[in-house]
Amino acid sequence: MSDIKRCALLDTDFISKLYITKANDSDRLIYRILNIADFHFVCHQQTCIELARHNHWASKWLAETSSVTVYTDRTLIQLMARTFGAAAYGFYVDMLHRSCDIFSQTFFNTYCTSLEQYVTEAWGNYDLDDFVGLIDACDTAIGQDNNLGEIKLYTMAQILERSGTEELYLFCSDDRKARYALSDQTEMECVSALASFYLAKKYLNMVKDEAQPFFDSWMDFHKGHNQDRFQIYTASGCQLAKIPGQDIFDMLYNDELYLMKDGFFRRK
């Protein structure tokens, strides 16, 4: 993957919200964003699993599209093994440990020590099927809604970076806590689901009149969840303020906003 200049890692929330956001049923924002030629799009299998729980139709679309490369833990280990051989198993455990520590210093020791034990005890005689089976058991122990998607996402990011992808971007959640945790711990730039309108404007040259129906759909969805304001940074870059969604959209098209590394907009 060394020839890929920009690799966009998609999380569950980003895919789900952009699938819901549409001009009509055959013209969804996720379709447009995946047409940006500057990026290659990937996700982890855990994203597919979580998407199936939250958005059936988006999950069905993801399973059928050829626009997103889906990595599994198996294929990620195989990718590393091409360069590092058997050391790929230890690298995977180290990267998973680092990912767990973003959310809790005790997370890895609670759920994943069997992987560390296997790497030590089976040194030089690793079996990929056995190792993946242990990973699956750890995932089951972690369970649902326990940051597993974010942990897998960051583990994948580290592996792709180690394997030669030059620029990685996180296309990720509007959930500030999850996004901040990843942005604060990495050099990767984040693009929130809301900031996808920035991508459409910059890379697809989508004019305001063309983008407005998509944004109306975005607002309809969020108003249905009692949200019509979104956080952006003030001009100082030090404080977040809640601004009506349409005002943010207007400011974007009036060139009054920057996109920050953590995926938030900031007033110029």
PDB file of C-alpha atoms in Angstrom:
ATOM      1  CA  MET A   1       0.000   0.000   0.000  1.00  0.00           C
ATOM      2  CA  SER A   2       3.032   2.302  -0.247  1.00  0.00           C
ATOM      3  CA  ASP A   3       1.627   3.854  -3.428  1.00  0.00           C
ATOM      4  CA  ILE A   4      -1.467   5.159  -1.603  1.00  0.00           C
ATOM      5  CA  LYS A   5      -0.959   8.824  -0.739  1.00  0.00           C
ATOM      6  CA  ARG A   6      -4.044   9.303   1.415  1.00  0.00           C
ATOM      7  CA  CYS A   7      -5.866   6.566   3.237  1.00  0.00           C
ATOM      8  CA  ALA A   8      -9.180   7.403   4.913  1.00  0.00           C
ATOM      9  CA  LEU A   9     -10.186   5.162   7.817  1.00  0.00           C
ATOM     10  CA  LEU A  10     -13.970   5.107   8.174  1.00  0.00           C
ATOM     11  CA  ASP A  11     -15.751   4.505  11.451  1.00  0.00           C
ATOM     12  CA  THR A  12     -19.307   3.352  12.089  1.00  0.00           C
ATOM     13  CA  ASP A  13     -20.823   6.733  12.904  1.00  0.00           C
ATOM     14  CA  PHE A  14     -19.332   8.391   9.820  1.00  0.00           C
ATOM     15  CA  ILE A  15     -20.672   5.745   7.437  1.00  0.00           C
ATOM     16  CA  SER A  16     -24.087   5.573   9.087  1.00  0.00           C
ATOM     17  CA  LYS A  17     -24.727   9.321   9.152  1.00  0.00           C
ATOM     18  CA  LEU A  18     -23.513   9.903   5.607  1.00  0.00           C
ATOM     19  CA  TYR A  19     -25.671   7.044   4.332  1.00  0.00           C
ATOM     20  CA  ILE A  20     -28.705   8.634   5.989  1.00  0.00           C
ATOM     21  CA  THR A  21     -27.809  12.066   4.565  1.00  0.00           C
ATOM     22  CA  LYS A  22     -29.187  12.256   1.036  1.00  0.00           C
ATOM     23  CA  ALA A  23     -30.551  14.424  -1.744  1.00  0.00           C
ATOM     24  CA  ASN A  24     -32.742  11.440  -2.660  1.00  0.00           C
ATOM     25  CA  ASP A  25     -32.627   7.658  -2.221  1.00  0.00           C
ATOM     26  CA  SER A  26     -30.218   7.192  -5.115  1.00  0.00           C
ATOM     27  CA  ASP A  27     -27.964  10.132  -4.212  1.00  0.00           C
ATOM     28  CA  ARG A  28     -26.550   9.769  -0.705  1.00  0.00           C
ATOM     29  CA  LEU A  29     -23.679  11.794   0.695  1.00  0.00           C
ATOM     30  CA  ILE A  30     -21.593   8.681   1.336  1.00  0.00           C
ATOM     31  CA  TYR A  31     -21.714   7.920  -2.398  1.00  0.00           C
ATOM     32  CA  ARG A  32     -20.381  11.378  -3.184  1.00  0.00           C
ATOM     33  CA  ILE A  33     -17.602  11.310  -0.575  1.00  0.00           C
ATOM     34  CA  LEU A  34     -16.346   7.929  -1.784  1.00  0.00           C
ATOM     35  CA  ASN A  35     -15.898   9.483  -5.226  1.00  0.00           C
ATOM     36  CA  ILE A  36     -13.112  11.725  -3.947  1.00  0.00           C
ATOM     37  CA  ALA A  37     -10.149  10.536  -5.990  1.00  0.00           C
ATOM     38  CA  ASP A  38      -7.595  11.842  -3.483  1.00  0.00           C
ATOM     39  CA  PHE A  39      -8.453   9.126  -0.955  1.00  0.00           C
ATOM     40  CA  HIS A  40      -8.486   5.357  -0.672  1.00  0.00           C
ATOM     41  CA  PHE A  41     -11.182   4.254   1.799  1.00  0.00           C
ATOM     42  CA  VAL A  42     -10.849   1.455   4.332  1.00  0.00           C
ATOM     43  CA  CYS A  43     -12.585   0.198   7.457  1.00  0.00           C
ATOM     44  CA  HIS A  44     -12.205  -2.618   9.951  1.00  0.00           C
ATOM     45  CA  GLN A  45     -14.512  -5.628  10.055  1.00  0.00           C
ATOM     46  CA  GLN A  46     -15.654  -4.466  13.501  1.00  0.00           C
ATOM     47  CA  THR A  47     -17.139  -1.400  11.813  1.00  0.00           C
ATOM     48  CA  CYS A  48     -19.222  -3.716   9.625  1.00  0.00           C
ATOM     49  CA  ILE A  49     -20.395  -5.621  12.700  1.00  0.00           C
ATOM     50  CA  GLU A  50     -21.389  -2.453  14.542  1.00  0.00           C
ATOM     51  CA  LEU A  51     -23.032  -0.929  11.490  1.00  0.00           C
ATOM     52  CA  ALA A  52     -25.238  -4.021  11.154  1.00  0.00           C
ATOM     53  CA  ARG A  53     -26.564  -3.357  14.662  1.00  0.00           C
ATOM     54  CA  HIS A  54     -27.351   0.313  14.084  1.00  0.00           C
ATOM     55  CA  ASN A  55     -28.170   0.814  10.402  1.00  0.00           C
ATOM     56  CA  HIS A  56     -29.284  -2.247   8.428  1.00  0.00           C
ATOM     57  CA  TRP A  57     -29.437  -0.536   5.040  1.00  0.00           C
ATOM     58  CA  ALA A  58     -26.054   1.120   5.397  1.00  0.00           C
ATOM     59  CA  SER A  59     -24.641  -2.246   6.450  1.00  0.00           C
ATOM     60  CA  LYS A  60     -26.121  -3.918   3.377  1.00  0.00           C
ATOM     61  CA  TRP A  61     -24.675  -1.232   1.133  1.00  0.00           C
ATOM     62  CA  LEU A  62     -21.211  -1.560   2.723  1.00  0.00           C
ATOM     63  CA  ALA A  63     -21.239  -5.325   2.183  1.00  0.00           C
ATOM     64  CA  GLU A  64     -21.978  -4.808  -1.506  1.00  0.00           C
ATOM     65  CA  THR A  65     -19.776  -1.824  -2.394  1.00  0.00           C
ATOM     66  CA  SER A  66     -16.304  -2.194  -3.874  1.00  0.00           C
ATOM     67  CA  SER A  67     -15.368   1.354  -2.843  1.00  0.00           C
ATOM     68  CA  VAL A  68     -14.264   0.434   0.702  1.00  0.00           C
ATOM     69  CA  THR A  69     -11.545  -2.076   1.564  1.00  0.00           C
ATOM     70  CA  VAL A  70     -12.526  -4.037   4.671  1.00  0.00           C
ATOM     71  CA  TYR A  71      -9.655  -5.317   6.811  1.00  0.00           C
ATOM     72  CA  THR A  72      -9.926  -8.125   9.326  1.00  0.00           C
ATOM     73  CA  ASP A  73      -7.463  -8.845  12.105  1.00  0.00           C
ATOM     74  CA  ARG A  74      -6.293 -11.800  10.016  1.00  0.00           C
ATOM     75  CA  THR A  75      -5.572  -9.725   6.907  1.00  0.00           C
ATOM     76  CA  LEU A  76      -3.857  -7.031   8.964  1.00  0.00           C
ATOM     77  CA  ILE A  77      -1.508  -9.570  10.555  1.00  0.00           C
ATOM     78  CA  GLN A  78      -0.844 -11.066   7.128  1.00  0.00           C
ATOM     79  CA  LEU A  79      -0.056  -7.589   5.812  1.00  0.00           C
ATOM     80  CA  MET A  80       2.534  -7.020   8.532  1.00  0.00           C
ATOM     81  CA  ALA A  81       3.966 -10.514   8.128  1.00  0.00           C
ATOM     82  CA  ARG A  82       4.993  -9.720   4.545  1.00  0.00           C
ATOM     83  CA  THR A  83       7.554  -7.312   5.953  1.00  0.00           C
ATOM     84  CA  PHE A  84       8.203  -8.477   9.504  1.00  0.00           C
ATOM     85  CA  GLY A  85       7.585 -12.226   9.376  1.00  0.00           C
ATOM     86  CA  ALA A  86       6.760 -13.828  12.719  1.00  0.00           C
ATOM     87  CA  ALA A  87       7.428 -10.544  14.515  1.00  0.00           C
ATOM     88  CA  ALA A  88       4.050  -9.382  13.164  1.00  0.00           C
ATOM     89  CA  TYR A  89       2.308 -11.205  16.023  1.00  0.00           C
ATOM     90  CA  GLY A  90       4.196  -9.267  18.685  1.00  0.00           C
ATOM     91  CA  PHE A  91       3.707  -6.026  16.783  1.00  0.00           C
ATOM     92  CA  TYR A  92      -0.051  -6.648  16.655  1.00  0.00           C
ATOM     93  CA  VAL A  93      -0.218  -7.170  20.427  1.00  0.00           C
ATOM     94  CA  ASP A  94       1.844  -4.028  21.088  1.00  0.00           C
ATOM     95  CA  MET A  95      -0.392  -1.947  18.831  1.00  0.00           C
ATOM     96  CA  LEU A  96      -3.566  -3.359  20.352  1.00  0.00           C
ATOM     97  CA  HIS A  97      -2.188  -2.591  23.810  1.00  0.00           C
ATOM     98  CA  ARG A  98      -1.491   0.986  22.780  1.00  0.00           C
ATOM     99  CA  SER A  99      -5.019   1.304  21.381  1.00  0.00           C
ATOM    100  CA  CYS A 100      -6.605  -0.036  24.560  1.00  0.00           C
ATOM    101  CA  ASP A 101      -4.592   2.379  26.697  1.00  0.00           C
ATOM    102  CA  ILE A 102      -6.178   5.361  24.927  1.00  0.00           C
ATOM    103  CA  PHE A 103      -9.456   4.509  26.625  1.00  0.00           C
ATOM    104  CA  SER A 104      -8.292   2.834  29.824  1.00  0.00           C
ATOM    105  CA  GLN A 105      -4.939   1.858  31.310  1.00  0.00           C
ATOM    106  CA  THR A 106      -6.527  -1.345  32.649  1.00  0.00           C
ATOM    107  CA  PHE A 107      -8.439  -2.353  29.505  1.00  0.00           C
ATOM    108  CA  PHE A 108      -5.753  -4.524  27.921  1.00  0.00           C
ATOM    109  CA  ASN A 109      -4.926  -6.352  31.151  1.00  0.00           C
ATOM    110  CA  THR A 110      -8.611  -7.008  31.747  1.00  0.00           C
ATOM    111  CA  TYR A 111      -9.453  -8.498  28.361  1.00  0.00           C
ATOM    112  CA  CYS A 112      -6.378  -9.208  26.202  1.00  0.00           C
ATOM    113  CA  THR A 113      -3.559 -10.760  28.234  1.00  0.00           C
ATOM    114  CA  SER A 114      -4.126 -14.148  26.538  1.00  0.00           C
ATOM    115  CA  LEU A 115      -2.652 -12.650  23.347  1.00  0.00           C
ATOM    116  CA  GLU A 116       0.461 -11.473  25.150  1.00  0.00           C
ATOM    117  CA  GLN A 117       0.823 -14.890  26.774  1.00  0.00           C
ATOM    118  CA  TYR A 118       0.476 -16.659  23.421  1.00  0.00           C
ATOM    119  CA  VAL A 119       3.181 -14.500  21.790  1.00  0.00           C
ATOM    120  CA  THR A 120       5.561 -15.331  24.635  1.00  0.00           C
ATOM    121  CA  GLU A 121       4.836 -19.056  24.946  1.00  0.00           C
ATOM    122  CA  ALA A 122       4.541 -19.898  21.221  1.00  0.00           C
ATOM    123  CA  TRP A 123       7.608 -17.914  20.166  1.00  0.00           C
ATOM    124  CA  GLY A 124       8.694 -19.047  16.706  1.00  0.00           C
ATOM    125  CA  ASN A 125       5.755 -21.452  16.297  1.00  0.00           C
ATOM    126  CA  TYR A 126       2.829 -19.138  15.735  1.00  0.00           C
ATOM    127  CA  ASP A 127      -0.373 -20.372  14.130  1.00  0.00           C
ATOM    128  CA  LEU A 128      -2.529 -17.689  12.556  1.00  0.00           C
ATOM    129  CA  ASP A 129      -5.786 -19.581  13.103  1.00  0.00           C
ATOM    130  CA  ASP A 130      -5.022 -20.045  16.803  1.00  0.00           C
ATOM    131  CA  PHE A 131      -4.056 -16.400  17.224  1.00  0.00           C
ATOM    132  CA  VAL A 132      -7.145 -15.076  15.440  1.00  0.00           C
ATOM    133  CA  GLY A 133      -9.249 -17.400  17.607  1.00  0.00           C
ATOM    134  CA  LEU A 134      -7.772 -15.763  20.703  1.00  0.00           C
ATOM    135  CA  ILE A 135      -8.516 -12.310  19.271  1.00  0.00           C
ATOM    136  CA  ASP A 136     -12.126 -13.345  18.677  1.00  0.00           C
ATOM    137  CA  ALA A 137     -12.386 -14.566  22.278  1.00  0.00           C
ATOM    138  CA  CYS A 138     -11.032 -11.244  23.537  1.00  0.00           C
ATOM    139  CA  ASP A 139     -13.579  -9.364  21.411  1.00  0.00           C
ATOM    140  CA  THR A 140     -16.379 -11.477  22.876  1.00  0.00           C
ATOM    141  CA  ALA A 141     -15.172 -10.742  26.402  1.00  0.00           C
ATOM    142  CA  ILE A 142     -15.066  -7.008  25.682  1.00  0.00           C
ATOM    143  CA  GLY A 143     -18.635  -7.115  24.390  1.00  0.00           C
ATOM    144  CA  GLN A 144     -20.726  -4.441  22.706  1.00  0.00           C
ATOM    145  CA  ASP A 145     -20.562  -0.681  23.270  1.00  0.00           C
ATOM    146  CA  ASN A 146     -17.207  -0.748  25.021  1.00  0.00           C
ATOM    147  CA  ASN A 147     -15.093   1.260  22.542  1.00  0.00           C
ATOM    148  CA  LEU A 148     -14.161  -1.894  20.634  1.00  0.00           C
ATOM    149  CA  GLY A 149     -14.783  -0.199  17.278  1.00  0.00           C
ATOM    150  CA  GLU A 150     -12.443   2.685  18.133  1.00  0.00           C
ATOM    151  CA  ILE A 151      -9.817   0.278  19.491  1.00  0.00           C
ATOM    152  CA  LYS A 152      -9.861  -1.761  16.284  1.00  0.00           C
ATOM    153  CA  LEU A 153      -9.778   1.430  14.210  1.00  0.00           C
ATOM    154  CA  TYR A 154      -6.653   2.750  15.905  1.00  0.00           C
ATOM    155  CA  THR A 155      -4.970  -0.659  15.831  1.00  0.00           C
ATOM    156  CA  MET A 156      -5.626  -0.806  12.088  1.00  0.00           C
ATOM    157  CA  ALA A 157      -4.259   2.719  11.683  1.00  0.00           C
ATOM    158  CA  GLN A 158      -0.987   1.789  13.398  1.00  0.00           C
ATOM    159  CA  ILE A 159      -0.599  -1.322  11.252  1.00  0.00           C
ATOM    160  CA  LEU A 160      -1.247   0.534   8.001  1.00  0.00           C
ATOM    161  CA  GLU A 161       1.199   3.227   9.044  1.00  0.00           C
ATOM    162  CA  ARG A 162       3.849   0.623   9.885  1.00  0.00           C
ATOM    163  CA  SER A 163       3.177  -1.092   6.555  1.00  0.00           C
ATOM    164  CA  GLY A 164       3.940   1.956   4.468  1.00  0.00           C
ATOM    165  CA  THR A 165       0.776   4.032   3.993  1.00  0.00           C
ATOM    166  CA  GLU A 166       2.061   7.587   3.889  1.00  0.00           C
ATOM    167  CA  GLU A 167      -0.901   9.690   5.013  1.00  0.00           C
ATOM    168  CA  LEU A 168      -3.701   8.424   7.225  1.00  0.00           C
ATOM    169  CA  TYR A 169      -6.910  10.294   7.985  1.00  0.00           C
ATOM    170  CA  LEU A 170      -9.656   9.365  10.429  1.00  0.00           C
ATOM    171  CA  PHE A 171     -13.136   9.907   9.007  1.00  0.00           C
ATOM    172  CA  CYS A 172     -14.858   9.469  12.278  1.00  0.00           C
ATOM    173  CA  SER A 173     -17.546  10.044  14.853  1.00  0.00           C
ATOM    174  CA  ASP A 174     -19.221  13.305  15.794  1.00  0.00           C
ATOM    175  CA  ASP A 175     -18.878  11.967  19.344  1.00  0.00           C
ATOM    176  CA  ARG A 176     -16.367  14.411  20.798  1.00  0.00           C
ATOM    177  CA  LYS A 177     -14.993  12.060  23.460  1.00  0.00           C
ATOM    178  CA  ALA A 178     -14.181   9.216  21.046  1.00  0.00           C
ATOM    179  CA  ARG A 179     -12.813  11.553  18.383  1.00  0.00           C
ATOM    180  CA  TYR A 180     -10.702  13.553  20.813  1.00  0.00           C
ATOM    181  CA  ALA A 181      -9.166  10.398  22.290  1.00  0.00           C
ATOM    182  CA  LEU A 182      -7.945   9.281  18.868  1.00  0.00           C
ATOM    183  CA  SER A 183      -6.908  12.729  17.630  1.00  0.00           C
ATOM    184  CA  ASP A 184      -5.008  13.556  20.801  1.00  0.00           C
ATOM    185  CA  GLN A 185      -2.955  10.352  20.662  1.00  0.00           C
ATOM    186  CA  THR A 186      -2.012  10.376  16.977  1.00  0.00           C
ATOM    187  CA  GLU A 187      -0.600  12.588  14.234  1.00  0.00           C
ATOM    188  CA  MET A 188      -3.579  11.768  12.027  1.00  0.00           C
ATOM    189  CA  GLU A 189      -6.023  14.449  11.019  1.00  0.00           C
ATOM    190  CA  CYS A 190      -9.674  13.781  11.790  1.00  0.00           C
ATOM    191  CA  VAL A 191     -12.713  14.551   9.678  1.00  0.00           C
ATOM    192  CA  SER A 192     -16.004  14.412  11.544  1.00  0.00           C
ATOM    193  CA  ALA A 193     -19.237  13.439   9.859  1.00  0.00           C
ATOM    194  CA  LEU A 194     -20.282  17.106   9.894  1.00  0.00           C
ATOM    195  CA  ALA A 195     -16.985  18.046   8.232  1.00  0.00           C
ATOM    196  CA  SER A 196     -17.855  15.814   5.279  1.00  0.00           C
ATOM    197  CA  PHE A 197     -19.482  18.961   3.831  1.00  0.00           C
ATOM    198  CA  TYR A 198     -16.026  20.540   3.895  1.00  0.00           C
ATOM    199  CA  LEU A 199     -14.732  17.556   1.900  1.00  0.00           C
ATOM    200  CA  ALA A 200     -17.558  17.873  -0.619  1.00  0.00           C
ATOM    201  CA  LYS A 201     -16.821  21.559  -1.099  1.00  0.00           C
ATOM    202  CA  LYS A 202     -13.043  21.208  -1.309  1.00  0.00           C
ATOM    203  CA  TYR A 203     -12.561  17.984  -3.259  1.00  0.00           C
ATOM    204  CA  LEU A 204     -15.805  17.630  -5.229  1.00  0.00           C
ATOM    205  CA  ASN A 205     -16.333  21.342  -5.912  1.00  0.00           C
ATOM    206  CA  MET A 206     -19.897  20.975  -4.645  1.00  0.00           C
ATOM    207  CA  VAL A 207     -21.520  24.394  -4.784  1.00  0.00           C
ATOM    208  CA  LYS A 208     -23.859  25.570  -2.058  1.00  0.00           C
ATOM    209  CA  ASP A 209     -27.091  25.054  -3.986  1.00  0.00           C
ATOM    210  CA  GLU A 210     -26.062  21.477  -4.751  1.00  0.00           C
ATOM    211  CA  ALA A 211     -25.016  20.798  -1.148  1.00  0.00           C
ATOM    212  CA  GLN A 212     -28.090  22.365   0.492  1.00  0.00           C
ATOM    213  CA  PRO A 213     -30.470  19.397  -0.057  1.00  0.00           C
ATOM    214  CA  PHE A 214     -27.899  17.109   1.566  1.00  0.00           C
ATOM    215  CA  PHE A 215     -27.546  19.479   4.497  1.00  0.00           C
ATOM    216  CA  ASP A 216     -31.320  19.755   4.860  1.00  0.00           C
ATOM    217  CA  SER A 217     -31.406  15.961   5.118  1.00  0.00           C
ATOM    218  CA  TRP A 218     -28.582  16.103   7.686  1.00  0.00           C
ATOM    219  CA  MET A 219     -30.520  18.597   9.761  1.00  0.00           C
ATOM    220  CA  ASP A 220     -33.779  16.633   9.490  1.00  0.00           C
ATOM    221  CA  PHE A 221     -32.053  13.572  10.906  1.00  0.00           C
ATOM    222  CA  HIS A 222     -30.479  15.451  13.810  1.00  0.00           C
ATOM    223  CA  LYS A 223     -33.631  17.423  14.617  1.00  0.00           C
ATOM    224  CA  GLY A 224     -35.336  14.049  14.915  1.00  0.00           C
ATOM    225  CA  HIS A 225     -32.819  13.378  17.703  1.00  0.00           C
ATOM    226  CA  ASN A 226     -33.406  16.780  19.328  1.00  0.00           C
ATOM    227  CA  GLN A 227     -30.234  18.376  18.000  1.00  0.00           C
ATOM    228  CA  ASP A 228     -30.050  21.457  15.809  1.00  0.00           C
ATOM    229  CA  ARG A 229     -26.799  22.964  17.091  1.00  0.00           C
ATOM    230  CA  PHE A 230     -23.236  21.724  16.723  1.00  0.00           C
ATOM    231  CA  GLN A 231     -19.988  22.630  18.400  1.00  0.00           C
ATOM    232  CA  ILE A 232     -17.304  24.625  16.621  1.00  0.00           C
ATOM    233  CA  TYR A 233     -14.281  26.491  17.949  1.00  0.00           C
ATOM    234  CA  THR A 234     -14.415  30.238  18.406  1.00  0.00           C
ATOM    235  CA  ALA A 235     -11.800  32.286  16.542  1.00  0.00           C
ATOM    236  CA  SER A 236      -9.341  31.874  19.429  1.00  0.00           C
ATOM    237  CA  GLY A 237      -9.319  28.114  18.883  1.00  0.00           C
ATOM    238  CA  CYS A 238      -9.533  27.592  22.643  1.00  0.00           C
ATOM    239  CA  GLN A 239     -13.273  27.422  23.279  1.00  0.00           C
ATOM    240  CA  LEU A 240     -16.151  25.483  21.751  1.00  0.00           C
ATOM    241  CA  ALA A 241     -19.513  27.099  21.124  1.00  0.00           C
ATOM    242  CA  LYS A 242     -22.797  25.539  20.018  1.00  0.00           C
ATOM    243  CA  ILE A 243     -23.957  27.080  16.740  1.00  0.00           C
ATOM    244  CA  PRO A 244     -27.136  26.402  14.706  1.00  0.00           C
ATOM    245  CA  GLY A 245     -26.388  23.915  11.943  1.00  0.00           C
ATOM    246  CA  GLN A 246     -27.535  26.128   9.071  1.00  0.00           C
ATOM    247  CA  ASP A 247     -25.300  28.943  10.336  1.00  0.00           C
ATOM    248  CA  ILE A 248     -22.295  26.581  10.236  1.00  0.00           C
ATOM    249  CA  PHE A 249     -23.205  25.538   6.701  1.00  0.00           C
ATOM    250  CA  ASP A 250     -23.497  29.185   5.631  1.00  0.00           C
ATOM    251  CA  MET A 251     -20.161  30.051   7.254  1.00  0.00           C
ATOM    252  CA  LEU A 252     -18.512  27.136   5.450  1.00  0.00           C
ATOM    253  CA  TYR A 253     -19.661  28.423   2.084  1.00  0.00           C
ATOM    254  CA  ASN A 254     -18.690  31.985   3.003  1.00  0.00           C
ATOM    255  CA  ASP A 255     -15.140  30.715   3.675  1.00  0.00           C
ATOM    256  CA  GLU A 256     -15.369  31.697   7.337  1.00  0.00           C
ATOM    257  CA  LEU A 257     -14.228  28.359   8.806  1.00  0.00           C
ATOM    258  CA  TYR A 258     -11.037  26.335   9.198  1.00  0.00           C
ATOM    259  CA  LEU A 259     -11.067  22.576   9.748  1.00  0.00           C
ATOM    260  CA  MET A 260      -8.935  21.683  12.763  1.00  0.00           C
ATOM    261  CA  LYS A 261      -6.881  18.517  13.244  1.00  0.00           C
ATOM    262  CA  ASP A 262      -9.444  17.080  15.669  1.00  0.00           C
ATOM    263  CA  GLY A 263     -12.232  17.404  13.091  1.00  0.00           C
ATOM    264  CA  PHE A 264     -13.918  20.478  14.569  1.00  0.00           C
ATOM    265  CA  PHE A 265     -14.528  23.638  12.571  1.00  0.00           C
ATOM    266  CA  ARG A 266     -13.043  26.903  13.830  1.00  0.00           C
ATOM    267  CA  ARG A 267     -14.087  30.420  13.005  1.00  0.00           C
ATOM    268  CA  LYS A 268     -11.492  32.402  11.068  1.00  0.00           C
TER     269      LYS A 268
END
